[in-house]
XYZ file of C-alpha atoms in Angstrom:
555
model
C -5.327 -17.425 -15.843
C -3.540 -14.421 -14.647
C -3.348 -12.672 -17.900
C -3.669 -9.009 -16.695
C -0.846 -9.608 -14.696
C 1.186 -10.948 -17.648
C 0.834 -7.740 -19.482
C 2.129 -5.724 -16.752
C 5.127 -8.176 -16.788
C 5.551 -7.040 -20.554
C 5.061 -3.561 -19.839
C 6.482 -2.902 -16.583
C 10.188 -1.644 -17.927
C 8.301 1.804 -18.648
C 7.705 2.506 -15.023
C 10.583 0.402 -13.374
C 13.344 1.512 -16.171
C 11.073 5.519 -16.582
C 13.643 8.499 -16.964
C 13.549 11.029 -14.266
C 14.178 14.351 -15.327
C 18.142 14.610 -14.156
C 21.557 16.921 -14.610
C 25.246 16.367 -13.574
C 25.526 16.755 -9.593
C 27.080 20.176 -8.260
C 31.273 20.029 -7.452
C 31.749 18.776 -4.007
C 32.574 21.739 -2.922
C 29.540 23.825 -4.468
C 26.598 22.215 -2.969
C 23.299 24.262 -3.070
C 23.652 23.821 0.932
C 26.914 25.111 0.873
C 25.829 28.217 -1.040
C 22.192 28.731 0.853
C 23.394 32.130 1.710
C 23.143 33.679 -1.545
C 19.994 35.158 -2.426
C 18.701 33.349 -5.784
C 15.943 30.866 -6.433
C 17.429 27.120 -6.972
C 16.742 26.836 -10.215
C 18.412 29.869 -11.318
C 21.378 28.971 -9.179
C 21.894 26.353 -11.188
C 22.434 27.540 -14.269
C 25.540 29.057 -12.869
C 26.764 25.318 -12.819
C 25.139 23.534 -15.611
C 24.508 24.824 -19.436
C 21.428 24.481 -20.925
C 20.764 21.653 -23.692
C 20.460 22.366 -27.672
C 16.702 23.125 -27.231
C 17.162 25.912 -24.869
C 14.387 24.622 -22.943
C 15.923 22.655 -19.680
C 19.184 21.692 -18.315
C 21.918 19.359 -19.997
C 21.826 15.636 -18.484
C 25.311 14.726 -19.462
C 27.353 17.745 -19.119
C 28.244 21.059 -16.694
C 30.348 23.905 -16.410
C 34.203 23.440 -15.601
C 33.843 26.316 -13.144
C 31.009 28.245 -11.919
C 29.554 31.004 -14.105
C 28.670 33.269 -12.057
C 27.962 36.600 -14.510
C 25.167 33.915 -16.159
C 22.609 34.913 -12.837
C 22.638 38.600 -13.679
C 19.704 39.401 -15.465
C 20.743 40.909 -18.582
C 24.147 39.019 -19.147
C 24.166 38.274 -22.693
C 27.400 36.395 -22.988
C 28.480 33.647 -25.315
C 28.073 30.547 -23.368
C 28.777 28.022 -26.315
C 32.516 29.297 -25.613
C 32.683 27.938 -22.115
C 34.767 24.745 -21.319
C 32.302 21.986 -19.664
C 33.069 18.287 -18.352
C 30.690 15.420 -17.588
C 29.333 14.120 -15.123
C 32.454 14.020 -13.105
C 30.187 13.577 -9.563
C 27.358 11.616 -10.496
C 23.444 13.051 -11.540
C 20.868 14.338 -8.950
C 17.283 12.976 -10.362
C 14.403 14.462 -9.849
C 11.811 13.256 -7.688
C 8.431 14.395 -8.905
C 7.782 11.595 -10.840
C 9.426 8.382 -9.923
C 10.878 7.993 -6.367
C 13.477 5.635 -7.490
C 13.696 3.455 -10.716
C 16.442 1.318 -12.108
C 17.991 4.304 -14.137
C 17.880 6.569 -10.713
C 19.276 3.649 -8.897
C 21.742 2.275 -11.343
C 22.495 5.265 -13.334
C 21.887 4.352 -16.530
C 22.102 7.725 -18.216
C 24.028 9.708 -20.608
C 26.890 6.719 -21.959
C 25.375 4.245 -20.071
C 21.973 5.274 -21.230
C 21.919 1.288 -23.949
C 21.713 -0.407 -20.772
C 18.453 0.991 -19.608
C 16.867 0.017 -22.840
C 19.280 -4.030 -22.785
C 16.678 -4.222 -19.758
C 13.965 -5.033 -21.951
C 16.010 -6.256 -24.764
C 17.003 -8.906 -22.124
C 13.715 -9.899 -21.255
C 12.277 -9.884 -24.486
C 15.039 -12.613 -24.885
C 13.809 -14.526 -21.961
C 10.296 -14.442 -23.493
C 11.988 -15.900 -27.155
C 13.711 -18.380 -25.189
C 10.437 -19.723 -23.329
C 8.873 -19.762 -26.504
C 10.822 -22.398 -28.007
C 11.740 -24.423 -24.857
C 8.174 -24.388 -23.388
C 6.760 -24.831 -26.139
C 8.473 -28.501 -26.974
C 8.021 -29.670 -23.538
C 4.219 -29.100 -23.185
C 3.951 -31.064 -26.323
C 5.856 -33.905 -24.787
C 4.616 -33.337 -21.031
C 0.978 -31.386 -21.227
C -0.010 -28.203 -20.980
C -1.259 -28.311 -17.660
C 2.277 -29.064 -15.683
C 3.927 -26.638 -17.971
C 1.891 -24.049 -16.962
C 2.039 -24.893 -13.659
C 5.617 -24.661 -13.259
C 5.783 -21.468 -15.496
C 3.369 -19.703 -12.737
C 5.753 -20.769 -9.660
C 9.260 -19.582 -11.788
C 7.548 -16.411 -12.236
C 6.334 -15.922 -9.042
C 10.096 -16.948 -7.630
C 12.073 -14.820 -9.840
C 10.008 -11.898 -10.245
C 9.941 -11.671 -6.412
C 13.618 -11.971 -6.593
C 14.050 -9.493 -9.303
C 12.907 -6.931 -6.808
C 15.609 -7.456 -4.726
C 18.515 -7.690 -7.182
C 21.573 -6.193 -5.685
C 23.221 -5.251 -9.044
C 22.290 -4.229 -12.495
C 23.871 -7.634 -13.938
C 21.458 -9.738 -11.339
C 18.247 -7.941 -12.230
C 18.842 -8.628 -16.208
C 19.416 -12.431 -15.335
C 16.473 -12.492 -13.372
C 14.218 -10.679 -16.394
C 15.710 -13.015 -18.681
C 14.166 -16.150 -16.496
C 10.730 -14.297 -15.924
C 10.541 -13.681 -19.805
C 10.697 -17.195 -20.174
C 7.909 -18.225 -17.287
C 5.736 -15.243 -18.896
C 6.039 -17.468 -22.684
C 5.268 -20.286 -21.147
C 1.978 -19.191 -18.929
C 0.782 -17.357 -22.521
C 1.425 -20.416 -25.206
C -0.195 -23.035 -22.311
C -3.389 -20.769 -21.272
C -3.895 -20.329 -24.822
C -3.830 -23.802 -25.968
C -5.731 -25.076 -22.714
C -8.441 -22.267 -23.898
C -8.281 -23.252 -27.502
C -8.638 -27.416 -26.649
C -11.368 -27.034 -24.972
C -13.517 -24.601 -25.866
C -16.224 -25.314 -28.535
C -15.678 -24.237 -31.651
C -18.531 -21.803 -31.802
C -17.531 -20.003 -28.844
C -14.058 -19.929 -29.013
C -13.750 -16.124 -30.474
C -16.031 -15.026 -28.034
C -13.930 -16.727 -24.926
C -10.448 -16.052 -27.095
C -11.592 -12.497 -27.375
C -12.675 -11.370 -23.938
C -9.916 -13.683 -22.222
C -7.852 -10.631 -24.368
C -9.514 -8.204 -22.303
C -7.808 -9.348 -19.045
C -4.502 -7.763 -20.725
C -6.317 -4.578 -21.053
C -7.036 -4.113 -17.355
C -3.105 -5.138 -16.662
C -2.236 -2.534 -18.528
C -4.652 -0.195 -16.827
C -3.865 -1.966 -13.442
C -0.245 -1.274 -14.078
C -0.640 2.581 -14.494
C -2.018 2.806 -10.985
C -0.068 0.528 -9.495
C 2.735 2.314 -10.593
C 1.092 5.790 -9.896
C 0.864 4.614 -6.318
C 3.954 3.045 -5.443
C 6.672 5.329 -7.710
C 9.656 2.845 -6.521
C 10.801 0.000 -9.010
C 11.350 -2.607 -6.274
C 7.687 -2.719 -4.541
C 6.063 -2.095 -8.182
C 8.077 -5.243 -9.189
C 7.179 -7.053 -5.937
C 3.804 -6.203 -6.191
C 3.302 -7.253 -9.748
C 4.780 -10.426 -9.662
C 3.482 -11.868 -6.272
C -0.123 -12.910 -7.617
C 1.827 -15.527 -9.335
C 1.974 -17.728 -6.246
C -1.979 -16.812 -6.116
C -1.938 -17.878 -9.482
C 0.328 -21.309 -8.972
C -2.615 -22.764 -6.100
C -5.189 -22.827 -7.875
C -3.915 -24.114 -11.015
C -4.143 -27.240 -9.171
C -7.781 -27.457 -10.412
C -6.750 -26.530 -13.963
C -8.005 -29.472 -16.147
C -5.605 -30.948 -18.380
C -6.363 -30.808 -22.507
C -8.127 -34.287 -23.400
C -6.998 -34.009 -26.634
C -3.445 -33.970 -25.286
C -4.216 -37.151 -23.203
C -6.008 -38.898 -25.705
C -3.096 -38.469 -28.367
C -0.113 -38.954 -25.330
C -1.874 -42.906 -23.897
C -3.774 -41.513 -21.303
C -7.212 -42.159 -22.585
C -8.278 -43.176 -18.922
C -7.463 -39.819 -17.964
C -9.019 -37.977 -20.881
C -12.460 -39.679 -20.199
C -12.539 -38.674 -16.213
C -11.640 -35.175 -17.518
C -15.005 -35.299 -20.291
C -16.901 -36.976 -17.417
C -16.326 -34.524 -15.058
C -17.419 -32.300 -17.505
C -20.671 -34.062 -18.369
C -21.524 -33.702 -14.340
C -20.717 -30.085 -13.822
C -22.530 -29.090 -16.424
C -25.814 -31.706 -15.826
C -25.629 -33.931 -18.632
C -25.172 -37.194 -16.438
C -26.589 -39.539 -19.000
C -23.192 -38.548 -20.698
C -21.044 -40.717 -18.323
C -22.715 -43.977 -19.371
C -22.770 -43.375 -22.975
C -19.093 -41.889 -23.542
C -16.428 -44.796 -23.000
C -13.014 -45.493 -23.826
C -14.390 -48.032 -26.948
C -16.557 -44.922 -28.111
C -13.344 -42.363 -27.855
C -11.034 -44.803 -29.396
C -13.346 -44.937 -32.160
C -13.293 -41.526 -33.087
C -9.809 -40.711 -32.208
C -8.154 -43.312 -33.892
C -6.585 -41.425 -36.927
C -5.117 -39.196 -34.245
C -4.021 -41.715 -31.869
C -2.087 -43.535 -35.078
C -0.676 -40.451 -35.953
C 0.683 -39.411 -32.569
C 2.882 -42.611 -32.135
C 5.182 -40.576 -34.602
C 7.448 -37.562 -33.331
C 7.432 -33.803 -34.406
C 9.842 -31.642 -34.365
C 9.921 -27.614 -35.941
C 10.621 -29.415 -38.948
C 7.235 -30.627 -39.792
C 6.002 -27.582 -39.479
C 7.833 -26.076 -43.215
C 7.859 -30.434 -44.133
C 4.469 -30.040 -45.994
C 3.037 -27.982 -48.401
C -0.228 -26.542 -46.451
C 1.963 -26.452 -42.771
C 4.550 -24.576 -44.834
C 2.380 -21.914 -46.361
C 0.743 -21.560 -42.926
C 4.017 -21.165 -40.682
C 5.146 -18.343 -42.904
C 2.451 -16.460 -43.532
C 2.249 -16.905 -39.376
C 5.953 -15.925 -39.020
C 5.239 -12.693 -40.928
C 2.299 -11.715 -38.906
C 3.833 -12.566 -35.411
C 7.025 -10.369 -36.427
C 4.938 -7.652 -37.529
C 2.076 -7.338 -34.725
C 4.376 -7.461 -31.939
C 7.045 -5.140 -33.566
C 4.764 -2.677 -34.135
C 2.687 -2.826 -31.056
C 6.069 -2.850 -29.069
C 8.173 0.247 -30.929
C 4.122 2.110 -29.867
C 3.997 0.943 -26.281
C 7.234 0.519 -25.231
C 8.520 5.006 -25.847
C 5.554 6.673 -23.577
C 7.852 9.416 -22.464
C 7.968 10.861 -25.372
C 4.577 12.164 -26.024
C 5.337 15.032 -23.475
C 2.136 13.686 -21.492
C 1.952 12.141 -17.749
C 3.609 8.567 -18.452
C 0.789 7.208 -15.980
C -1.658 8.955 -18.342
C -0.263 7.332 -21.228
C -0.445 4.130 -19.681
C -3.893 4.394 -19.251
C -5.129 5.825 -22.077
C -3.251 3.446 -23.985
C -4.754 0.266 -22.148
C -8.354 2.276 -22.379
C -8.026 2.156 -26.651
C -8.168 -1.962 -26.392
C -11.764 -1.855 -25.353
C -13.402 -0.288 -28.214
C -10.388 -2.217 -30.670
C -11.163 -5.337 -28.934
C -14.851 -5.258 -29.105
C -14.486 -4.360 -33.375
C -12.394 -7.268 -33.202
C -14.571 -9.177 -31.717
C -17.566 -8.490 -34.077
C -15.078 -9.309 -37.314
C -13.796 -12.268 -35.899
C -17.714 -13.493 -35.123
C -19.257 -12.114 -39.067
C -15.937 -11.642 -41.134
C -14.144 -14.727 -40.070
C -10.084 -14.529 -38.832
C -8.445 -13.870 -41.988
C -10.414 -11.114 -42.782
C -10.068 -9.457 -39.316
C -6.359 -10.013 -39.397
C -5.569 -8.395 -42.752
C -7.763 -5.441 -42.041
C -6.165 -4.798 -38.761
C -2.710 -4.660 -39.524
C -3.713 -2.610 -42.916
C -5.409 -0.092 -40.962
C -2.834 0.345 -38.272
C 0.174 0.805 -40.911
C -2.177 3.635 -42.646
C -2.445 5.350 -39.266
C 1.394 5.045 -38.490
C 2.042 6.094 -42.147
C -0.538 9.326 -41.493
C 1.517 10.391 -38.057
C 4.610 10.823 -40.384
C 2.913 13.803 -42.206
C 1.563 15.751 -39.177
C 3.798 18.504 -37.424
C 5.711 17.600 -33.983
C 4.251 20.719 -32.591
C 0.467 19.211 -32.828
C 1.035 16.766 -30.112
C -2.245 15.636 -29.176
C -3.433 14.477 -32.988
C 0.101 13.032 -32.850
C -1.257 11.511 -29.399
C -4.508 10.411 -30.735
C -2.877 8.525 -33.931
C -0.475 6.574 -31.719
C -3.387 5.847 -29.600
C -5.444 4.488 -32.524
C -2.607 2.448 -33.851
C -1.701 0.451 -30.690
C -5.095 -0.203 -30.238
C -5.467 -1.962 -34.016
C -2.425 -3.460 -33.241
C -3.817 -5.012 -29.756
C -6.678 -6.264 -32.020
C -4.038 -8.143 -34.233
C -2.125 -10.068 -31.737
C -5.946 -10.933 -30.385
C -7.063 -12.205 -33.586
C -3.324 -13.999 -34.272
C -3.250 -15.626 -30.718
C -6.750 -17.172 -31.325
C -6.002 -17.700 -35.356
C -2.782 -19.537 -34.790
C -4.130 -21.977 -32.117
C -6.744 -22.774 -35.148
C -4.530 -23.635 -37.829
C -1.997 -25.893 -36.089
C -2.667 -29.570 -35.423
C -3.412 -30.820 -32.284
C -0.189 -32.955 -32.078
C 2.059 -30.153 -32.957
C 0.485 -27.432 -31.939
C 2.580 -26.271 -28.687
C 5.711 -26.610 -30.967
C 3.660 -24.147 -33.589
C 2.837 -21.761 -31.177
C 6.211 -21.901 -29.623
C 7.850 -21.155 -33.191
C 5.912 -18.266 -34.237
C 5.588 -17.026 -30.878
C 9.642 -16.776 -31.419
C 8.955 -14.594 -34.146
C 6.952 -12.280 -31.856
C 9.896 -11.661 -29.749
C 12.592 -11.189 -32.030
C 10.433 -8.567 -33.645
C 9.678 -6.975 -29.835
C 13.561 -7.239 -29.542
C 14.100 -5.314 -32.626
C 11.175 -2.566 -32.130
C 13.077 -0.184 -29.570
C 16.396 -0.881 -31.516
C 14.470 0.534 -34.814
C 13.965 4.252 -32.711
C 17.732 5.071 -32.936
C 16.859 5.773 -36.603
C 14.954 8.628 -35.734
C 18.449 10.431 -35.625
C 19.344 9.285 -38.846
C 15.816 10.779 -39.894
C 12.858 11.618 -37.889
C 9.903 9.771 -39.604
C 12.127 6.671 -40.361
C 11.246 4.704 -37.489
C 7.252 5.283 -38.561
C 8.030 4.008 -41.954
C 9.451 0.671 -41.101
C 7.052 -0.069 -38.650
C 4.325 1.188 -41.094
C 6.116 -1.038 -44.101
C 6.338 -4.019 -41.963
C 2.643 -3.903 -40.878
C 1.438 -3.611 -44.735
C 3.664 -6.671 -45.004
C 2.582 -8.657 -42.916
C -1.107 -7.454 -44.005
C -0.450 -9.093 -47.877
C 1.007 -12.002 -45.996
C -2.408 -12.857 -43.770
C -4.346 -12.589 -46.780
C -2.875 -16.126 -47.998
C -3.737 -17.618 -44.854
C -6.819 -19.771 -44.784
C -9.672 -19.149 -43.481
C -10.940 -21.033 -40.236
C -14.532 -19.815 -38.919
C -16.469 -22.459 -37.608
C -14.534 -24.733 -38.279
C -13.584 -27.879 -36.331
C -9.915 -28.114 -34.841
C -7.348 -30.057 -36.464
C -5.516 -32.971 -34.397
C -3.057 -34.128 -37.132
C -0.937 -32.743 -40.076
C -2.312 -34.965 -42.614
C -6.045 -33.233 -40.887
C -4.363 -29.700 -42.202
C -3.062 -31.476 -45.508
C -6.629 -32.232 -46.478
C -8.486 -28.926 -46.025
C -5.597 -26.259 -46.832
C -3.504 -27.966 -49.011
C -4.738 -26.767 -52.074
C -8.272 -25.131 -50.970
C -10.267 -24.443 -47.928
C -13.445 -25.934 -48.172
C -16.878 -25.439 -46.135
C -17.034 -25.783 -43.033
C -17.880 -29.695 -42.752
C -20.411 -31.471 -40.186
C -19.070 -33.127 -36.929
C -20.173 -36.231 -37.014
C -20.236 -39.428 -34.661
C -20.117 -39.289 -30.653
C -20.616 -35.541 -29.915
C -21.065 -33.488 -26.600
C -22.442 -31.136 -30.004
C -20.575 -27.966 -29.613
C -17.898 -29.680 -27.733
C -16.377 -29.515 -23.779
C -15.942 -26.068 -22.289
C -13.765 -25.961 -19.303
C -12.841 -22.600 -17.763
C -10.035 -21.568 -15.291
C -10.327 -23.406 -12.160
C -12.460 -26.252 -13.986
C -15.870 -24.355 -13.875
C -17.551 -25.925 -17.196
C -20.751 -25.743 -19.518
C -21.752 -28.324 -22.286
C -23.731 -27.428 -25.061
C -26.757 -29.969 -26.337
C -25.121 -33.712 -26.241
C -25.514 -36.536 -28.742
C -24.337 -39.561 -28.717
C -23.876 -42.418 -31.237
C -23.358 -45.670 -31.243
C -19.153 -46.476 -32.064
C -20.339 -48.744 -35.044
C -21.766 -45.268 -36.914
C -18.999 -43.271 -36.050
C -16.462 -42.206 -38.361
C -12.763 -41.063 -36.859
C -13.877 -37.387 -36.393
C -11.847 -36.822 -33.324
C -12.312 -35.165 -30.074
C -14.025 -32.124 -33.307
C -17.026 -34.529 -32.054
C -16.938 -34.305 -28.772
């Protein structure tokens, strides 16, 4: 469904916002081609004009001499320089080349005092995403999740493509703040789609390697960014697939459980007929019929004529205990996996190496995830991974700045425990809500997510204030959110819910076994994929008269 693409979208402000290595321009009237004709390497020749930072180490970005100082190219001059008058950056910054050829900071220069707005860029989006989240996710409750998602693709294909030719600073944030919002919406409605129809038995499996699709965009993104080096055609390139992306969702297949609970039963049973013929079973089509899906939906179908709003979801005891224990996580993962991924620059390594080796961890993390989402159920996997990625955050505190490559490896290891997280949260979440309220649920929490991705790069100023300080909170808030998912229940094999008073019954006060799906059953359930390629596991069928209102669980 175009998820490697959507993690570029997330990611893409490293490479299209990167800092080039940069120092106040030369006066007008002391350009390095004006003064070819003295005999000193370029580099020297500059310190005549601009003092070197507090580190010693390279050239100030935000400050130069008042007048030229010439007596600092002699070799042995061993003058006070602290003493000499400087200005800023009276005649703009010359950025260095080597490693982007233009990006919005180069272009825009968004450096020194107007060095906030380079990081508003993501703040911005981030926004857009929180915004999608809760307007998206309301309308595919009330229109479906196909159409939604449908119309999410085409925005983002529109406005990222437009983004890329933003004339201004100002027009480029408005457009990010609309392509966060298409981004939420293709994320909550692939999900749910995936979640709906998948059986319940393979749903981690499909929920964990559709995960794996944001691994290569992040991958993807490092060497299409490697390539290109200029913010407009990486942010041209990146969002184009979208359109890709909008055609063939045309053969996306829309959630029966949505149509069934919405009165459009007609169209629910083409959908699980379809189904039934792609993957062989025709004796299916006979047997399944509107009188048999009535019967087993009918609890639902009662309980849909009512409206939900965010309310319901903190109305009842079990939906209440779930949605904050959810909120928690959501917050957490994403703030944590977002103050990690979103500062590459400052692990003095290649940023396109960074990329990459970042995007590389997820494999192994993903594939651990997988295993303790198949034998240790979601709750489990959940609580371990944010546990284990606040003790590796907590251990980078104690080792020395100067050992940069265990710092390196740490970092590594934690964004890759916090990738498993938001892989085990993504599929957990879709679990525990309803079916008639689940968009809204996923939209709400999913808010969470971005207010914590918001407030991740804010939380690195604090590294002035004290260096480890930024590690701590994101360390704290992980162990947080760790005691948090241990009150969650658990749901492993176990059917998914279509109403609140479904979720009132097993969670309310304990979660029992796992019970049998009973009734009219394609066994395992209906399996549609992207582009409605399908399988159905072994199908029974029952007579209405011995069913028992089970829901689509059955089928």
């Amino acid at each position: 469904m175009g998820f490697a693409d959507l993690l570029e979208e997330n990611l893409l402000n490293n490479f299209v916002s990167g800092i080039p290595a940069h120092h106040c321009s030369l006066p007008t009237n002391h350009s390095l081609h004006n003064l070819s004709h003295y005999q000193v390497e370029e580099k020297q020749f500059i310190k005549a004009f601009i003092p070197m930072d507090s580190s010693g180490t390279r050239l100030d970005r935000c400050k130069r001499y008042v007048e030229p100082q010439w007596q600092l190219l002699l070799p042995n001059n061993t003058g006070n320089v602290s003493e000499l008058q400087t200005e800023g950056c009276l005649d703009g910054w010359t950025f260095d080349d080597s490693e982007f050829l233009a990006t919005t900071v180069s272009e825009w220069e968004l450096v020194c005092s107007l060095r906030p707005l380079k990081q508003m860029i993501q703040t911005i989006y981030m926004g857009g995403v929180l915004a999608g989240a809760i307007i998206f996710g309301g309308l595919s409750d009330r229109f479906g999740r196909r159409s939604v998602l449908m119309w999410s693709y085409l925005q983002l294909g529109i406005l990222g493509c437009s983004s890329a030719l933003s004339p201004s600073y100002s027009a480029y944030c408005v457009f990010r703040f609309l392509s966060g919002m298409a981004v939420s919406g293709i994320i909550l409605n692939g999900v749910s789609l995936k979640v709906e129809w998948i059986p319940t038995k393979e749903r981690t499996l499909v929920g964990t390697l559709s995960s794996f699709f944001f691994t290569f965009g992040q991958m993807i993104l490092a060497g299409l960014a490697y390539w290109l080096r200029d913010w407009r055609k990486l942010q041209l390139v990146v969002c184009a697939p979208m359109f890709l992306f909008f055609s063939y969702s045309w053969w996306y297949v829309e959630s029966a459980r949505w149509l069934v609970l919405n009165r459009q039963s007609e169209e629910a049973l083409k959908s699980l007929h379809r189904v039934a013929r792609i993957n062989g079973k025709p004796e299916v089509v006979d047997k399944l019929t509107l009188e048999v899906l009535h019967s087993h939906m009918n609890k639902e179908i009662e309980s849909s004529r009512s409206t939900y709003t965010a309310y319901d979801l903190l109305k009842t005891r079990a939906m209440r205990r779930i949605s904050i224990c959810l909120v928690v996580v959501w917050f957490s993962t994403s703030f944590a996996y977002y103050g990690l991924a979103m500062d590459l620059q400052k692990f003095g390594v290649s940023i396109y190496q960074m990329q990459l080796i970042f995007g590389a961890v997820d494999f192994p993390a993903k594939l651990m995830a997988l295993g303790m989402l198949t034998y240790l159920g979601r709750r489990v996997s959940q609580a371990t991974c944010l546990f284990v990625s606040a003790v590796i955050i907590f251990a980078n505190i104690f080792v020395p700045t100067d050992m940069q490559t265990t710092r390196t490896v740490l970092a590594c290891l934690g964004k890759g425990f916090t990738s498993a997280s938001f892989t085990t949260v993504y599929l957990y979440t879709g679990e525990l809500y309803p079916t008639v309220i689940r968009q809204t649920g996923m939209g709400f929490v999913s808010t969470m997510a971005r207010i914590g991705s918001m407030a991740a790069p804010a939380v690195l100023i604090l590294d002035e204030v004290f260096p480890a300080l930024p590690s701590m909170v994101y360390g704290g808030s992980a162990v947080l959110a760790g005691c948090f998912a241990c009150f969650l229940p658990e749901t492993l094999n176990i059917p998914l819910p279509d109403t609140i008073e479904d979720v009132e019954e097993r969670w309310s006060v304990t979660s029992p076994a796992p019970r049998k799906e009973e009734g009219v059953s394609l066994k395992e359930g209906v399996d549609i994929c992207v582009g409605g390629v399908a399988s159905t596991e072994d199908v029974t069928l029952k007579e209405p008269k011995e069913a028992e209102g089970t829901g689509l669980n059955a089928l």
